[in-house]
Structures are given as structure tokens and as C-alpha cells.
Amino acid sequence: MPERVKLFQVDAFTNHVFGGNPAAVCLLTHWLPSEVLQKIAAENFLPETAFFVPGKEGGHFDIKWFTPDIEMDLCGHATLAAAHVIFNHLNFSASTIFFNSNSGVLIVTRNGSLLTLDFPSRAPSRVDLPESIAQGFNVHPAEVWKARDYILVFEHAKIVKNMMPNRSVLDQINLDCGGIIITAKGSGVDFVSRFFTPQASIFEDPVTGSAHCSLIPLWADKIGKTKLVALQLSARQGKLFCEHRGERVLISGEAITYLEGHILI
């Protein structure tokens, strides 16, 4: 008999379906082999699939994230989606969830419709722009920073919105990081961004929570405030409510369930 795995698809960092960033969330009773998890994520073909297993303590869960191509060390929107499933579909009455992950313990709290991720801060450092990356963009950035990802800072939000990266060029580089963020000061929000992953099946991620682990400390320092509102300017768009807390960042957003079902393995 095939094993039945409960599956949800959730749109994260949005309050309506077809917006934000879609994630699959799989509820497991025990860990399946990593190669099986990777095949499930590839079959789902969403930016991320989150898998979680209940921990030994109440309110604690073990979590892993996979893109269609690789296992990730950290993912914001799929963690938000997993918390949304636990809060809304598993009759979980407490206001706080603890996820054990490869990036340490991640805490998610619920306050009304908002879910808040407590993630590690990954403050970037100023660097030079590699020529291989520069050739993939038709506008030269004002500044370049790097933490897990390269961060290209531009003068205006319209540049970020209208940017058309040359994927054929970027897919040729050997990227020594997770991805490429482009960002600028916002209009109506504190800052805007977009996120690209060369050589990945899904080139532009709709809303990237983990990228804000670096964007929040960067823009908090630039703007001179600890609480910020961010907008990721993908076609689906997503709004994030952010707070810089030194070695940690808080990333808040809404989520909504799109699909509920089972997969058979």
C-alpha cells in the first residue's frame, strides 16, 4: 500500500490566493529519505516545499525545505506556510510554534491574521560587483553588498520593478552564494526588492523571506529605523512587515490556503 502524505499548498505573504509566494507543505509522521523529499519537491514544482515532523515536545516541530532542485538551509515563506497550516488546520491552540531546523530554532508567533517569523540576522558586507553578474543587468547598481546572497542596491524603485535580467548570461556564472537580490528605497513602503537564482528551475522567487534576513539590517541602517515595511515586486508581489533586533530579525506577513489534499508514495 502506498503511504499517504497530507499536502497543503499555501500562498504566503499575501491575504489572497494567486498572490504572494506559493509553498507546498507536507505533514510527515516520520522523516522519509532525502532523495524522496527531493523528488516530491520536484514533482510539486513550486519555489519551496516544506516538510515537518512533530517534535517530542508540544509546540515543537522539525522542518526541512526543498526547492525543485536542492535542499535549502533556510526558507522564510515556506516556514510561514507551514506555521499557517499548523495554526489553521491542525487545531493548534497556542500562539507560538518552535521549528527545529538546520539554521537553528525558528520561532513563529500568531497575532490575529499576522504570522511573525523570528529569524537570524545576516548583515551583509560591502563588496565589489563581479563582472559576470554586472553583465546580466542593464543598469549598474549604486552599491553592492553580500551575505548569503549578493545585494544590488539601485537608486529608484522603478529600476527594480522594470529590471529585466539576462538569464542566459546569469545562468553561465558560477555563483558563490544563494542568489541575487536587487533592491531600492520604496515609495509608500520603506524598501522594495526582487530575488533571482541563476541556474535554478525557478529563476525569480516571488517573495523571499530569507533574503530579508540581510535586507532588514541593511535598510534599517540606511533609513535609521528598526521597524520597516517591505514589498517584493515580483508579478505576484508580497508585503512583509519587518523589525531589526540586532542578531535577530522579525518578518511578519499573512498567508492563505489554496489547496488541501494527499499525495501517495
XYZ file of C-alpha atoms in Angstrom:
265
model
C 0.000 0.000 0.000
C 1.317 3.469 -0.831
C 1.969 5.864 2.026
C -0.469 8.794 2.204
C 1.100 12.174 2.956
C -1.116 15.143 3.802
C -0.360 18.053 1.468
C -1.335 21.720 1.552
C -0.494 24.497 -0.858
C -0.352 27.910 0.765
C 0.190 31.385 -0.658
C 2.483 33.196 1.790
C 2.988 36.929 2.408
C -0.430 37.718 0.964
C -4.086 37.720 2.041
C -5.487 36.440 -1.265
C -4.933 33.389 -3.440
C -2.755 33.767 -6.543
C -0.650 36.372 -4.697
C 2.494 36.176 -2.592
C 4.717 33.114 -2.801
C 3.224 29.607 -3.138
C 4.630 26.823 -0.991
C 3.711 23.191 -0.585
C 3.561 21.920 2.993
C 3.789 18.184 3.705
C 2.870 16.739 7.099
C 5.018 13.719 7.946
C 4.839 11.300 10.864
C 8.497 10.371 10.338
C 11.303 11.505 8.064
C 11.421 9.976 4.611
C 14.786 9.641 2.819
C 16.116 12.950 1.497
C 16.043 11.684 -2.076
C 12.292 11.051 -1.696
C 11.728 14.537 -0.258
C 13.631 15.997 -3.196
C 11.506 14.061 -5.680
C 8.325 15.308 -4.001
C 9.562 18.893 -4.221
C 10.465 18.421 -7.877
C 7.013 16.944 -8.548
C 5.332 19.886 -6.813
C 7.499 22.312 -8.828
C 6.841 25.241 -6.510
C 9.518 27.641 -5.239
C 9.716 25.625 -2.000
C 8.206 22.566 -0.371
C 8.325 22.440 3.430
C 8.269 19.128 5.273
C 7.698 18.920 9.002
C 7.515 16.240 11.674
C 6.058 16.823 15.165
C 8.791 17.038 17.797
C 8.913 15.356 21.197
C 7.678 18.493 22.958
C 4.329 20.142 22.352
C 4.592 23.107 20.005
C 7.930 21.893 18.595
C 8.362 20.620 15.031
C 11.318 19.577 12.896
C 11.333 21.259 9.485
C 13.182 20.943 6.176
C 12.825 22.883 2.914
C 13.446 21.810 -0.673
C 13.293 23.680 -3.963
C 12.664 21.584 -7.088
C 16.469 21.304 -7.307
C 18.120 21.308 -3.854
C 17.603 21.276 -0.086
C 17.768 24.780 1.422
C 19.325 25.874 4.710
C 16.599 28.452 5.384
C 13.305 29.496 3.810
C 11.002 32.209 5.065
C 7.841 31.876 3.026
C 7.623 28.086 3.364
C 8.125 28.397 7.140
C 5.296 30.925 7.208
C 3.193 28.500 5.153
C 3.976 25.595 7.487
C 3.019 27.683 10.521
C -0.213 28.706 8.772
C -1.079 25.026 8.279
C -0.334 24.155 11.917
C -2.322 27.091 13.273
C -5.290 26.750 10.926
C -5.574 23.067 10.004
C -4.162 21.104 12.958
C -6.248 22.604 15.765
C -3.107 24.110 17.317
C -4.312 26.484 20.036
C -1.066 28.022 21.317
C 0.232 31.292 19.862
C 3.852 30.172 19.356
C 5.477 27.443 17.253
C 9.104 26.300 17.514
C 10.721 24.857 14.380
C 13.991 22.935 14.731
C 15.991 23.417 11.526
C 19.458 23.387 10.014
C 19.546 27.132 10.778
C 18.730 26.642 14.464
C 15.442 27.096 16.284
C 12.982 29.292 14.394
C 10.036 30.780 16.285
C 6.727 31.733 14.671
C 4.077 33.631 16.613
C 0.498 34.458 15.688
C -1.137 37.827 16.289
C -4.515 37.993 14.569
C -4.012 37.406 10.844
C -0.279 38.152 11.022
C 2.329 35.444 11.498
C 5.766 36.586 12.657
C 8.990 34.730 11.877
C 11.898 35.159 14.298
C 14.936 34.531 12.082
C 18.695 35.062 12.352
C 20.021 38.377 11.064
C 22.546 38.032 8.229
C 24.017 41.508 7.964
C 25.786 41.979 4.595
C 29.198 43.474 3.914
C 30.132 45.914 1.146
C 31.805 44.180 -1.818
C 32.750 44.807 -5.434
C 30.366 43.704 -8.153
C 31.633 40.661 -10.056
C 31.803 41.405 -13.763
C 29.930 38.196 -14.502
C 26.926 39.490 -12.533
C 27.197 43.021 -13.933
C 26.805 41.652 -17.462
C 23.431 40.167 -16.504
C 21.827 43.517 -15.650
C 21.247 46.508 -17.916
C 21.616 49.079 -15.099
C 24.696 49.429 -12.898
C 23.877 49.379 -9.156
C 24.826 52.221 -6.831
C 26.093 49.762 -4.196
C 26.816 46.051 -3.887
C 26.643 44.038 -0.662
C 26.902 40.366 0.163
C 25.845 37.948 2.901
C 24.349 34.643 1.760
C 23.184 36.477 -1.375
C 24.557 39.313 -3.469
C 22.546 42.503 -2.896
C 22.494 45.106 -5.672
C 21.184 48.472 -4.451
C 19.684 50.784 -7.072
C 18.720 54.465 -6.984
C 14.982 54.102 -7.619
C 12.222 51.554 -7.040
C 11.185 51.822 -10.701
C 14.556 50.429 -11.741
C 13.932 47.366 -9.586
C 10.378 46.944 -10.860
C 11.321 47.253 -14.538
C 14.572 45.291 -14.404
C 14.853 42.530 -16.995
C 17.886 40.401 -16.072
C 19.594 38.490 -18.852
C 19.034 34.942 -17.658
C 21.124 33.380 -20.411
C 24.122 35.353 -19.097
C 23.448 34.795 -15.399
C 22.899 31.059 -15.859
C 26.501 30.764 -17.091
C 28.159 32.074 -13.919
C 29.430 30.009 -11.016
C 27.566 31.817 -8.267
C 29.309 31.647 -4.882
C 26.134 32.486 -2.976
C 22.437 31.675 -2.718
C 21.063 34.198 -5.181
C 20.963 37.803 -6.355
C 18.773 40.422 -4.675
C 18.024 43.753 -6.330
C 16.632 46.446 -4.045
C 15.898 50.145 -3.664
C 14.208 52.562 -1.310
C 10.454 52.325 -1.762
C 7.563 54.684 -2.356
C 4.763 54.013 0.123
C 6.934 51.317 1.719
C 10.424 51.536 3.175
C 12.150 49.361 0.570
C 11.418 47.084 -2.376
C 13.239 44.070 -3.759
C 13.300 41.189 -6.209
C 15.207 37.898 -5.958
C 16.835 35.785 -8.678
C 18.513 32.371 -8.547
C 20.631 31.645 -11.640
C 20.716 28.013 -12.795
C 17.602 27.179 -10.753
C 14.431 25.771 -12.285
C 12.500 28.784 -10.957
C 14.566 31.858 -11.852
C 12.680 34.564 -9.924
C 11.312 33.825 -6.482
C 8.011 35.667 -5.885
C 8.566 36.604 -2.205
C 11.761 35.643 -0.395
C 11.567 35.716 3.390
C 15.147 34.537 3.944
C 16.523 37.342 1.746
C 15.098 39.795 4.260
C 17.471 38.418 6.889
C 20.022 40.588 5.063
C 17.756 43.283 3.639
C 16.360 44.243 7.054
C 19.705 45.084 8.719
C 20.871 46.805 5.518
C 17.849 49.096 5.216
C 17.459 49.599 8.972
C 20.949 51.090 8.936
C 20.330 53.150 5.788
C 16.972 54.565 6.868
C 17.720 54.810 10.575
C 14.698 52.906 11.913
C 14.151 49.413 13.237
C 10.596 48.791 12.013
C 10.139 48.704 8.246
C 7.584 47.705 5.628
C 8.852 45.928 2.529
C 7.339 44.995 -0.813
C 8.753 42.340 -3.125
C 7.987 43.453 -6.662
C 7.529 40.128 -8.439
C 4.499 39.592 -10.656
C 2.641 38.077 -7.668
C 4.029 40.605 -5.143
C 4.138 40.227 -1.384
C 4.217 42.555 1.618
C 6.451 41.974 4.620
C 6.395 43.785 7.974
C 9.933 43.788 9.317
C 11.808 44.586 12.510
C 15.558 44.673 13.153
C 16.540 43.290 16.571
C 20.308 43.075 16.434
C 21.225 39.430 15.915
C 17.620 38.546 15.026
C 15.041 39.888 12.587
C 11.260 39.669 12.744
C 9.434 39.103 9.451
C 5.642 39.219 9.526
C 3.038 38.501 6.899
C -0.249 36.840 6.126
C -0.976 33.539 4.388
C -3.940 31.773 2.820
C -4.632 28.142 1.914
C -5.073 27.400 -1.793
C -5.167 23.580 -1.851
C -5.608 20.654 0.514
C -5.135 17.014 -0.393
C -2.934 13.909 -0.217
C -0.032 12.518 -2.163
C 0.598 8.781 -2.468
C 4.138 7.455 -2.235
